[in-house]
Amino acid sequence: MQLSLTKPICFFDLETTGINITKDRIVEISILKVYPNGKEESKTWLVNPEMPIPKEVIEIHGISDADVADKPTFKELAKEVYNMIKDSDLGGFNSNRFDIPLLAEEMLRAEVDFDMKNRVSIDVQTIFHKMEQRTLSAAYKFYCDKNLEGAHSAEADTNATYEVLKAQIAKYDEVENNTKFLAEFSSRKKFADFAGFITYNSEGVECFSFGKHKGKLVTEVLEKEPGYFGWLLNADFPLYTKKVLTAIKLKSFNNKLG
């Protein structure tokens, strides 16, 4: 089974200091880049998160402070990572809700202008949960009939994710072998940002999904309550959410000028 691709796709997995997208940091990233001709290229980096790794997290992925003490920071690696993924769609396991949002935060902190405008993402976990309701280790056993050795290491999880997707396509007639279908099938509710603070209404216009302005158009709220924009930018929201809000505000401003 070979994926039907119109452009490269990068499967990737992150090991981190925790699960808070805005506060936690990457300690390991592994990328498997698959080209339309079937060629594969892989790279794994250990990353100094510039913060202590909690003991309970070390027990999960096995990466200690000592393991990353002399490793480059993500800011030092950001351009190299970006150059590997910049022409590619993205794939992962729970990547739409965790890995992509956290990667975006790290990229923006490193002043790399990362976004998803010209790419799609395939979340293998969503396909799995829609079809079988299991975990990555169980998925690997179920679809590939293999035990996942080295689970919770970024490289093992990345390679397993790629193998599972190919097996899913082979197993289910309704799961089409093309990136656009897989991205749509593996997505959940559509959000303008990764974290889900800005959603779309039935007409495809951005709305807030939280707080006192839940369900209201972003443009209308920012126009009627200008101070709310400043509060959002200074509050503890993800950088990508702030980037999306700024883009919406600028677009609205430019439309008025036009």
GROMACS .gro file of C-alpha atoms in nm:
model
  258
    1MET     CA    1   0.000   0.000   0.000
    2GLN     CA    2   0.135   0.338  -0.104
    3LEU     CA    3  -0.043   0.663  -0.013
    4SER     CA    4  -0.191   0.854  -0.306
    5LEU     CA    5  -0.032   1.196  -0.264
    6THR     CA    6  -0.034   1.517  -0.464
    7LYS     CA    7   0.233   1.672  -0.239
    8PRO     CA    8   0.458   1.542   0.041
    9ILE     CA    9   0.307   1.462   0.380
   10CYS     CA   10   0.499   1.481   0.707
   11PHE     CA   11   0.388   1.242   0.981
   12PHE     CA   12   0.519   1.367   1.312
   13ASP     CA   13   0.498   1.310   1.685
   14LEU     CA   14   0.598   1.524   1.981
   15GLU     CA   15   0.711   1.427   2.327
   16THR     CA   16   0.665   1.723   2.560
   17THR     CA   17   0.689   1.852   2.916
   18GLY     CA   18   0.310   1.820   2.953
   19ILE     CA   19  -0.023   1.874   2.778
   20ASN     CA   20  -0.077   2.250   2.818
   21ILE     CA   21  -0.047   2.387   2.464
   22THR     CA   22   0.044   2.740   2.571
   23LYS     CA   23   0.284   2.656   2.856
   24ASP     CA   24   0.448   2.321   2.783
   25ARG     CA   25   0.742   2.264   2.551
   26ILE     CA   26   0.876   2.002   2.310
   27VAL     CA   27   1.148   1.764   2.432
   28GLU     CA   28   1.153   1.538   2.125
   29ILE     CA   29   1.017   1.568   1.772
   30SER     CA   30   1.026   1.302   1.504
   31ILE     CA   31   0.922   1.361   1.143
   32LEU     CA   32   0.869   1.104   0.870
   33LYS     CA   33   0.833   1.279   0.533
   34VAL     CA   34   0.665   1.077   0.259
   35TYR     CA   35   0.685   1.198  -0.101
   36PRO     CA   36   0.431   1.132  -0.379
   37ASN     CA   37   0.676   0.892  -0.545
   38GLY     CA   38   0.695   0.684  -0.225
   39LYS     CA   39   1.036   0.812  -0.115
   40GLU     CA   40   1.066   0.847   0.263
   41GLU     CA   41   1.288   1.075   0.471
   42SER     CA   42   1.301   1.082   0.850
   43LYS     CA   43   1.460   1.294   1.120
   44THR     CA   44   1.438   1.293   1.500
   45TRP     CA   45   1.558   1.566   1.735
   46LEU     CA   46   1.590   1.580   2.112
   47VAL     CA   47   1.511   1.934   2.230
   48ASN     CA   48   1.609   2.132   2.537
   49PRO     CA   49   1.273   2.268   2.661
   50GLU     CA   50   1.441   2.530   2.882
   51MET     CA   51   1.223   2.416   3.173
   52PRO     CA   52   1.222   2.115   3.407
   53ILE     CA   53   1.048   1.800   3.283
   54PRO     CA   54   0.801   1.682   3.550
   55LYS     CA   55   0.876   1.342   3.706
   56GLU     CA   56   0.536   1.201   3.607
   57VAL     CA   57   0.601   1.297   3.244
   58ILE     CA   58   0.949   1.143   3.245
   59GLU     CA   59   0.785   0.818   3.356
   60ILE     CA   60   0.574   0.824   3.038
   61HIS     CA   61   0.828   0.904   2.766
   62GLY     CA   62   1.154   0.833   2.949
   63ILE     CA   63   1.326   1.159   2.852
   64SER     CA   64   1.494   1.325   3.151
   65ASP     CA   65   1.640   1.670   3.208
   66ALA     CA   66   1.987   1.518   3.173
   67ASP     CA   67   1.897   1.371   2.832
   68VAL     CA   68   1.822   1.714   2.687
   69ALA     CA   69   2.057   1.938   2.889
   70ASP     CA   70   2.309   1.972   2.603
   71LYS     CA   71   2.055   1.958   2.317
   72PRO     CA   72   1.950   2.258   2.106
   73THR     CA   73   1.645   2.461   2.201
   74PHE     CA   74   1.345   2.459   1.971
   75LYS     CA   75   1.426   2.815   1.867
   76GLU     CA   76   1.762   2.687   1.743
   77LEU     CA   77   1.593   2.401   1.555
   78ALA     CA   78   1.283   2.583   1.430
   79LYS     CA   79   1.407   2.676   1.082
   80GLU     CA   80   1.541   2.326   1.018
   81VAL     CA   81   1.209   2.172   1.126
   82TYR     CA   82   1.011   2.425   0.924
   83ASN     CA   83   1.219   2.363   0.610
   84MET     CA   84   1.133   1.994   0.634
   85ILE     CA   85   0.757   2.050   0.664
   86LYS     CA   86   0.698   2.377   0.474
   87ASP     CA   87   0.593   2.212   0.145
   88SER     CA   88   0.394   1.932   0.309
   89ASP     CA   89   0.060   1.831   0.450
   90LEU     CA   90   0.075   1.701   0.808
   91GLY     CA   91  -0.027   1.371   0.967
   92GLY     CA   92  -0.023   1.236   1.320
   93PHE     CA   93  -0.207   1.061   1.599
   94ASN     CA   94  -0.424   1.311   1.792
   95SER     CA   95  -0.229   1.572   1.597
   96ASN     CA   96  -0.520   1.805   1.521
   97ARG     CA   97  -0.592   1.859   1.890
   98PHE     CA   98  -0.241   1.845   2.038
   99ASP     CA   99   0.071   1.807   1.823
  100ILE     CA  100  -0.013   2.067   1.556
  101PRO     CA  101  -0.135   2.333   1.803
  102LEU     CA  102   0.172   2.286   2.024
  103LEU     CA  103   0.408   2.286   1.724
  104ALA     CA  104   0.245   2.609   1.605
  105GLU     CA  105   0.306   2.771   1.944
  106GLU     CA  106   0.672   2.669   1.941
  107MET     CA  107   0.715   2.796   1.583
  108LEU     CA  108   0.555   3.132   1.660
  109ARG     CA  109   0.765   3.171   1.976
  110ALA     CA  110   1.069   3.111   1.754
  111GLU     CA  111   0.938   3.381   1.517
  112VAL     CA  112   0.868   3.136   1.235
  113ASP     CA  113   0.540   3.228   1.067
  114PHE     CA  114   0.375   2.885   1.073
  115ASP     CA  115   0.017   2.837   0.958
  116MET     CA  116  -0.208   2.578   0.790
  117LYS     CA  117  -0.339   2.791   0.501
  118ASN     CA  118  -0.193   2.588   0.216
  119ARG     CA  119  -0.190   2.246   0.375
  120VAL     CA  120  -0.429   1.990   0.521
  121SER     CA  121  -0.385   1.763   0.821
  122ILE     CA  122  -0.474   1.398   0.865
  123ASP     CA  123  -0.544   1.281   1.219
  124VAL     CA  124  -0.507   0.903   1.224
  125GLN     CA  125  -0.656   0.886   1.575
  126THR     CA  126  -0.983   1.035   1.453
  127ILE     CA  127  -1.010   0.780   1.173
  128PHE     CA  128  -0.929   0.508   1.425
  129HIS     CA  129  -1.186   0.629   1.677
  130LYS     CA  130  -1.452   0.659   1.410
  131MET     CA  131  -1.387   0.305   1.297
  132GLU     CA  132  -1.262   0.109   1.599
  133GLN     CA  133  -1.242   0.319   1.921
  134ARG     CA  134  -0.891   0.224   2.043
  135THR     CA  135  -0.542   0.363   2.131
  136LEU     CA  136  -0.226   0.381   1.914
  137SER     CA  137  -0.075   0.060   2.056
  138ALA     CA  138  -0.406  -0.121   2.006
  139ALA     CA  139  -0.441   0.033   1.659
  140TYR     CA  140  -0.096  -0.093   1.563
  141LYS     CA  141  -0.183  -0.441   1.687
  142PHE     CA  142  -0.530  -0.436   1.528
  143TYR     CA  143  -0.434  -0.302   1.184
  144CYS     CA  144  -0.074  -0.420   1.147
  145ASP     CA  145  -0.075  -0.725   1.378
  146LYS     CA  146   0.242  -0.598   1.544
  147ASN     CA  147   0.328  -0.501   1.900
  148LEU     CA  148   0.439  -0.140   1.936
  149GLU     CA  149   0.790  -0.167   2.076
  150GLY     CA  150   0.913   0.158   2.228
  151ALA     CA  151   0.571   0.321   2.263
  152HIS     CA  152   0.592   0.686   2.373
  153SER     CA  153   0.917   0.739   2.191
  154ALA     CA  154   0.854   0.991   1.915
  155GLU     CA  155   1.018   0.783   1.642
  156ALA     CA  156   0.831   0.460   1.725
  157ASP     CA  157   0.498   0.642   1.748
  158THR     CA  158   0.561   0.831   1.424
  159ASN     CA  159   0.644   0.519   1.224
  160ALA     CA  160   0.352   0.329   1.376
  161THR     CA  161   0.114   0.612   1.286
  162TYR     CA  162   0.225   0.599   0.921
  163GLU     CA  163   0.185   0.220   0.906
  164VAL     CA  164  -0.158   0.234   1.071
  165LEU     CA  165  -0.289   0.489   0.819
  166LYS     CA  166  -0.182   0.273   0.525
  167ALA     CA  167  -0.349  -0.029   0.685
  168GLN     CA  168  -0.669   0.173   0.748
  169ILE     CA  169  -0.688   0.269   0.382
  170ALA     CA  170  -0.636  -0.093   0.280
  171LYS     CA  171  -0.898  -0.223   0.526
  172TYR     CA  172  -1.190   0.016   0.472
  173ASP     CA  173  -1.342   0.068   0.129
  174GLU     CA  174  -1.501   0.395   0.247
  175VAL     CA  175  -1.164   0.541   0.352
  176GLU     CA  176  -1.029   0.686   0.028
  177ASN     CA  177  -0.660   0.698  -0.058
  178ASN     CA  178  -0.626   1.071  -0.114
  179THR     CA  179  -0.506   1.343   0.118
  180LYS     CA  180  -0.807   1.574   0.089
  181PHE     CA  181  -1.054   1.299   0.183
  182LEU     CA  182  -0.836   1.175   0.469
  183ALA     CA  183  -0.798   1.528   0.609
  184GLU     CA  184  -1.174   1.590   0.599
  185PHE     CA  185  -1.256   1.244   0.737
  186SER     CA  186  -1.010   1.280   1.024
  187SER     CA  187  -1.121   1.630   1.124
  188ARG     CA  188  -1.369   1.713   1.395
  189LYS     CA  189  -1.553   2.043   1.430
  190LYS     CA  190  -1.398   2.316   1.218
  191PHE     CA  191  -1.217   2.590   1.405
  192ALA     CA  192  -1.038   2.900   1.279
  193ASP     CA  193  -0.764   2.845   1.538
  194PHE     CA  194  -0.617   2.520   1.666
  195ALA     CA  195  -0.733   2.554   2.025
  196GLY     CA  196  -1.101   2.596   1.940
  197PHE     CA  197  -1.159   2.947   2.077
  198ILE     CA  198  -1.275   3.071   1.736
  199THR     CA  199  -1.523   2.862   1.542
  200TYR     CA  200  -1.730   2.912   1.226
  201ASN     CA  201  -2.105   2.967   1.205
  202SER     CA  202  -2.327   2.805   0.940
  203GLU     CA  203  -2.222   3.073   0.691
  204GLY     CA  204  -1.851   3.014   0.748
  205VAL     CA  205  -1.793   3.336   0.943
  206GLU     CA  206  -1.566   3.339   1.249
  207CYS     CA  207  -1.739   3.343   1.591
  208PHE     CA  208  -1.620   3.321   1.948
  209SER     CA  209  -1.681   2.980   2.106
  210PHE     CA  210  -1.631   3.079   2.470
  211GLY     CA  211  -1.713   3.333   2.739
  212LYS     CA  212  -1.961   3.619   2.736
  213HIS     CA  213  -1.941   3.656   2.357
  214LYS     CA  214  -1.991   3.288   2.274
  215GLY     CA  215  -2.167   3.253   1.938
  216LYS     CA  216  -2.113   3.618   1.842
  217LEU     CA  217  -1.926   3.726   1.530
  218VAL     CA  218  -1.564   3.812   1.606
  219THR     CA  219  -1.573   4.120   1.381
  220GLU     CA  220  -1.885   4.257   1.550
  221VAL     CA  221  -1.746   4.204   1.902
  222LEU     CA  222  -1.413   4.368   1.818
  223GLU     CA  223  -1.591   4.665   1.659
  224LYS     CA  224  -1.838   4.721   1.943
  225GLU     CA  225  -1.592   4.647   2.224
  226PRO     CA  226  -1.240   4.753   2.108
  227GLY     CA  227  -1.089   4.689   2.450
  228TYR     CA  228  -1.175   4.318   2.423
  229PHE     CA  229  -0.911   4.273   2.152
  230GLY     CA  230  -0.640   4.417   2.377
  231TRP     CA  231  -0.753   4.196   2.664
  232LEU     CA  232  -0.734   3.886   2.443
  233LEU     CA  233  -0.383   3.969   2.324
  234ASN     CA  234  -0.260   4.014   2.682
  235ALA     CA  235  -0.444   3.715   2.827
  236ASP     CA  236  -0.314   3.357   2.842
  237PHE     CA  237  -0.438   3.247   2.500
  238PRO     CA  238  -0.230   3.049   2.248
  239LEU     CA  239  -0.015   3.258   2.015
  240TYR     CA  240  -0.186   3.104   1.714
  241THR     CA  241  -0.528   3.213   1.844
  242LYS     CA  242  -0.393   3.567   1.884
  243LYS     CA  243  -0.252   3.551   1.531
  244VAL     CA  244  -0.592   3.449   1.390
  245LEU     CA  245  -0.769   3.725   1.585
  246THR     CA  246  -0.522   3.983   1.456
  247ALA     CA  247  -0.573   3.863   1.098
  248ILE     CA  248  -0.953   3.889   1.134
  249LYS     CA  249  -0.922   4.241   1.276
  250LEU     CA  250  -0.686   4.353   0.997
  251LYS     CA  251  -0.909   4.200   0.729
  252SER     CA  252  -1.211   4.381   0.870
  253PHE     CA  253  -1.015   4.708   0.882
  254ASN     CA  254  -0.895   4.668   0.522
  255ASN     CA  255  -1.248   4.588   0.403
  256LYS     CA  256  -1.371   4.915   0.554
  257LEU     CA  257  -1.093   5.107   0.378
  258GLY     CA  258  -1.186   4.938   0.052
   0.00000   0.00000   0.00000
